[in-house]
């Protein structure tokens, strides 16, 4: 069973959103080609889904500004602008993404005391979303990932997929993804490759 996992292709991470990734919207047509292809038995999407006042928001920490490091539940945490608050426009999947082709949506980031970059578990690895159990129950053998942002949620989801889905081929689709920081993207791709994630482009995924 081959699955495609689209990470956080939401308004909040596209230009005009609250935590815009440069050219984030440009992943949408590529993602749609993947969704509409006959290459996948299942298409899943993750959705960053924070309560208002989430502990990853700089606004929840007096004196902190966005993109400074802070502390959340005793651990180092990037202070983000308020983003992807539940039931707001910012949290909706990009309107041009072919949502009809998505079989399953995994929300994450609901616990105000911990961030959850990965679609599989929170950053301190104590709470699981259930996505790994779901994919294993479906008999997944290959998982292709792409979306936003390469250096945060895509990377952590891919690394968790390798660890939590034993025997599953995990591939990162580079041209269907964009990152926040260019140096961070390069490091993220190196780290994924080192940990066993195949780095491919959509042409290879669709071939
Ligand atoms: C993300 C920062 C905060 C992401 C989510 O989707 O990469 N990044 N929340
Ligand atoms: Zn977030």
mmCIF file of N, CA, C and O and ligand atoms in Angstrom, residues 7-10 13 19 21 46-50 56-57 67 77-78 80-81 83-84 108 115-117 147-156 178-180, ligand 1:
data_model
loop_
_atom_site.group_PDB
_atom_site.id
_atom_site.type_symbol
_atom_site.label_atom_id
_atom_site.label_comp_id
_atom_site.label_asym_id
_atom_site.label_seq_id
_atom_site.Cartn_x
_atom_site.Cartn_y
_atom_site.Cartn_z
ATOM 1 N N UNK A 7 2.045 17.482 4.203
ATOM 2 C CA UNK A 7 2.239 18.116 5.509
ATOM 3 C C UNK A 7 1.844 19.596 5.492
ATOM 4 O O UNK A 7 2.435 20.404 4.745
ATOM 5 N N UNK A 8 0.861 19.943 6.271
ATOM 6 C CA UNK A 8 0.529 21.336 6.640
ATOM 7 C C UNK A 8 0.442 22.310 5.448
ATOM 8 O O UNK A 8 0.984 23.427 5.511
ATOM 9 N N UNK A 9 -0.235 21.885 4.385
ATOM 10 C CA UNK A 9 -0.422 22.785 3.239
ATOM 11 C C UNK A 9 -1.643 23.666 3.549
ATOM 12 O O UNK A 9 -2.744 23.473 3.034
ATOM 13 N N UNK A 10 -1.391 24.616 4.442
ATOM 14 C CA UNK A 10 -2.448 25.438 5.031
ATOM 15 C C UNK A 10 -2.215 26.910 4.696
ATOM 16 O O UNK A 10 -1.073 27.343 4.467
ATOM 17 N N UNK A 13 0.746 28.895 6.303
ATOM 18 C CA UNK A 13 2.133 28.699 5.867
ATOM 19 C C UNK A 13 2.357 29.168 4.430
ATOM 20 O O UNK A 13 3.432 28.929 3.861
ATOM 21 N N UNK A 19 2.277 32.632 9.291
ATOM 22 C CA UNK A 19 3.661 32.114 9.382
ATOM 23 C C UNK A 19 4.087 31.691 7.987
ATOM 24 O O UNK A 19 4.307 30.525 7.690
ATOM 25 N N UNK A 21 5.692 30.646 4.616
ATOM 26 C CA UNK A 21 6.908 30.030 4.092
ATOM 27 C C UNK A 21 7.102 30.611 2.694
ATOM 28 O O UNK A 21 6.149 30.638 1.911
ATOM 29 N N UNK A 46 -1.717 16.325 6.943
ATOM 30 C CA UNK A 46 -1.691 16.797 8.332
ATOM 31 C C UNK A 46 -2.117 18.257 8.353
ATOM 32 O O UNK A 46 -2.037 18.966 7.344
ATOM 33 N N UNK A 47 -2.603 18.669 9.495
ATOM 34 C CA UNK A 47 -3.130 20.030 9.674
ATOM 35 C C UNK A 47 -2.684 20.526 11.048
ATOM 36 O O UNK A 47 -3.078 19.955 12.068
ATOM 37 N N UNK A 48 -1.830 21.566 11.042
ATOM 38 C CA UNK A 48 -1.413 22.210 12.284
ATOM 39 C C UNK A 48 -2.676 22.853 12.880
ATOM 40 O O UNK A 48 -3.358 23.624 12.175
ATOM 41 N N UNK A 49 -2.967 22.559 14.149
ATOM 42 C CA UNK A 49 -4.318 22.859 14.658
ATOM 43 C C UNK A 49 -4.203 23.275 16.126
ATOM 44 O O UNK A 49 -4.470 22.506 17.045
ATOM 45 N N UNK A 50 -3.763 24.538 16.307
ATOM 46 C CA UNK A 50 -3.455 25.012 17.660
ATOM 47 C C UNK A 50 -4.643 25.708 18.324
ATOM 48 O O UNK A 50 -5.345 26.483 17.665
ATOM 49 N N UNK A 56 3.532 27.617 21.913
ATOM 50 C CA UNK A 56 4.572 27.884 20.912
ATOM 51 C C UNK A 56 4.465 29.294 20.357
ATOM 52 O O UNK A 56 5.317 29.705 19.565
ATOM 53 N N UNK A 57 3.431 30.025 20.766
ATOM 54 C CA UNK A 57 3.247 31.381 20.236
ATOM 55 C C UNK A 57 4.036 32.367 21.099
ATOM 56 O O UNK A 57 3.900 32.375 22.334
ATOM 57 N N UNK A 67 10.248 34.287 16.430
ATOM 58 C CA UNK A 67 11.523 33.787 15.904
ATOM 59 C C UNK A 67 12.675 33.932 16.893
ATOM 60 O O UNK A 67 13.831 33.695 16.529
ATOM 61 N N UNK A 77 12.273 26.166 22.834
ATOM 62 C CA UNK A 77 11.172 26.195 21.866
ATOM 63 C C UNK A 77 11.266 27.467 21.035
ATOM 64 O O UNK A 77 11.406 28.558 21.587
ATOM 65 N N UNK A 78 11.196 27.326 19.721
ATOM 66 C CA UNK A 78 11.095 28.501 18.866
ATOM 67 C C UNK A 78 9.776 29.205 19.143
ATOM 68 O O UNK A 78 8.734 28.560 19.238
ATOM 69 N N UNK A 80 6.938 31.189 17.827
ATOM 70 C CA UNK A 80 6.323 31.446 16.520
ATOM 71 C C UNK A 80 5.296 32.568 16.606
ATOM 72 O O UNK A 80 4.735 32.814 17.674
ATOM 73 N N UNK A 81 5.041 33.212 15.476
ATOM 74 C CA UNK A 81 3.862 34.084 15.455
ATOM 75 C C UNK A 81 2.613 33.217 15.697
ATOM 76 O O UNK A 81 2.637 32.013 15.394
ATOM 77 N N UNK A 83 -0.350 31.252 14.824
ATOM 78 C CA UNK A 83 -0.643 30.670 13.510
ATOM 79 C C UNK A 83 -1.552 29.455 13.652
ATOM 80 O O UNK A 83 -1.557 28.799 14.693
ATOM 81 N N UNK A 84 -2.269 29.180 12.585
ATOM 82 C CA UNK A 84 -3.103 27.976 12.485
ATOM 83 C C UNK A 84 -3.945 27.723 13.735
ATOM 84 O O UNK A 84 -3.964 26.611 14.274
ATOM 85 N N UNK A 108 -2.887 18.090 14.510
ATOM 86 C CA UNK A 108 -1.807 17.994 15.500
ATOM 87 C C UNK A 108 -1.581 19.360 16.130
ATOM 88 O O UNK A 108 -1.989 20.377 15.566
ATOM 89 N N UNK A 115 4.761 21.585 21.564
ATOM 90 C CA UNK A 115 4.564 21.734 20.129
ATOM 91 C C UNK A 115 4.605 20.354 19.472
ATOM 92 O O UNK A 115 5.065 19.373 20.079
ATOM 93 N N UNK A 116 4.115 20.266 18.283
ATOM 94 C CA UNK A 116 4.082 18.991 17.566
ATOM 95 C C UNK A 116 4.395 19.240 16.100
ATOM 96 O O UNK A 116 3.501 19.456 15.300
ATOM 97 N N UNK A 117 5.675 19.230 15.782
ATOM 98 C CA UNK A 117 6.061 19.422 14.388
ATOM 99 C C UNK A 117 5.676 18.187 13.572
ATOM 100 O O UNK A 117 5.190 18.287 12.461
ATOM 101 N N UNK A 147 5.407 18.984 1.457
ATOM 102 C CA UNK A 147 4.574 20.055 2.000
ATOM 103 C C UNK A 147 5.383 21.135 2.679
ATOM 104 O O UNK A 147 6.463 21.517 2.233
ATOM 105 N N UNK A 148 4.861 21.625 3.815
ATOM 106 C CA UNK A 148 5.405 22.791 4.503
ATOM 107 C C UNK A 148 5.562 22.479 5.995
ATOM 108 O O UNK A 148 4.672 21.833 6.565
ATOM 109 N N UNK A 149 6.586 22.914 6.625
ATOM 110 C CA UNK A 149 7.798 23.458 6.041
ATOM 111 C C UNK A 149 8.887 22.376 6.078
ATOM 112 O O UNK A 149 8.997 21.648 7.058
ATOM 113 N N UNK A 150 9.699 22.315 5.036
ATOM 114 C CA UNK A 150 10.722 21.266 4.926
ATOM 115 C C UNK A 150 11.587 21.159 6.181
ATOM 116 O O UNK A 150 11.882 20.050 6.638
ATOM 117 N N UNK A 151 11.976 22.330 6.736
ATOM 118 C CA UNK A 151 12.936 22.317 7.852
ATOM 119 C C UNK A 151 12.266 22.131 9.218
ATOM 120 O O UNK A 151 12.964 22.074 10.232
ATOM 121 N N UNK A 152 10.965 22.023 9.258
ATOM 122 C CA UNK A 152 10.274 21.765 10.532
ATOM 123 C C UNK A 152 9.347 20.563 10.398
ATOM 124 O O UNK A 152 9.744 19.423 10.626
ATOM 125 N N UNK A 153 8.118 20.799 10.033
ATOM 126 C CA UNK A 153 7.131 19.722 10.127
ATOM 127 C C UNK A 153 7.358 18.594 9.134
ATOM 128 O O UNK A 153 7.116 17.429 9.450
ATOM 129 N N UNK A 154 7.856 18.899 7.940
ATOM 130 C CA UNK A 154 8.113 17.826 6.974
ATOM 131 C C UNK A 154 9.271 16.963 7.472
ATOM 132 O O UNK A 154 9.182 15.723 7.508
ATOM 133 N N UNK A 155 10.364 17.612 7.884
ATOM 134 C CA UNK A 155 11.529 16.850 8.361
ATOM 135 C C UNK A 155 11.170 15.949 9.551
ATOM 136 O O UNK A 155 11.466 14.747 9.533
ATOM 137 N N UNK A 156 10.541 16.527 10.565
ATOM 138 C CA UNK A 156 10.258 15.717 11.755
ATOM 139 C C UNK A 156 9.275 14.591 11.453
ATOM 140 O O UNK A 156 9.373 13.497 12.017
ATOM 141 N N UNK A 178 8.497 23.292 0.540
ATOM 142 C CA UNK A 178 9.243 24.537 0.712
ATOM 143 C C UNK A 178 9.573 24.683 2.182
ATOM 144 O O UNK A 178 8.839 24.170 3.038
ATOM 145 N N UNK A 179 10.675 25.440 2.480
ATOM 146 C CA UNK A 179 11.094 25.600 3.870
ATOM 147 C C UNK A 179 11.127 27.042 4.317
ATOM 148 O O UNK A 179 10.980 27.964 3.505
ATOM 149 N N UNK A 180 11.333 27.220 5.613
ATOM 150 C CA UNK A 180 11.352 28.558 6.201
ATOM 151 C C UNK A 180 12.701 29.224 5.974
ATOM 152 O O UNK A 180 12.784 30.369 5.552
HETATM 153 C C1 LIG B 1 5.312 24.402 11.385
HETATM 154 C C2 LIG B 1 6.345 25.906 12.756
HETATM 155 C C3 LIG B 1 5.286 25.872 13.633
HETATM 156 C C4 LIG B 1 5.354 23.614 10.117
HETATM 157 C C5 LIG B 1 4.245 24.351 12.241
HETATM 158 O O1 LIG B 1 4.291 23.207 9.599
HETATM 159 O O2 LIG B 1 6.487 23.381 9.611
HETATM 160 N N1 LIG B 1 6.359 25.172 11.650
HETATM 161 N N2 LIG B 1 4.230 25.089 13.361
#
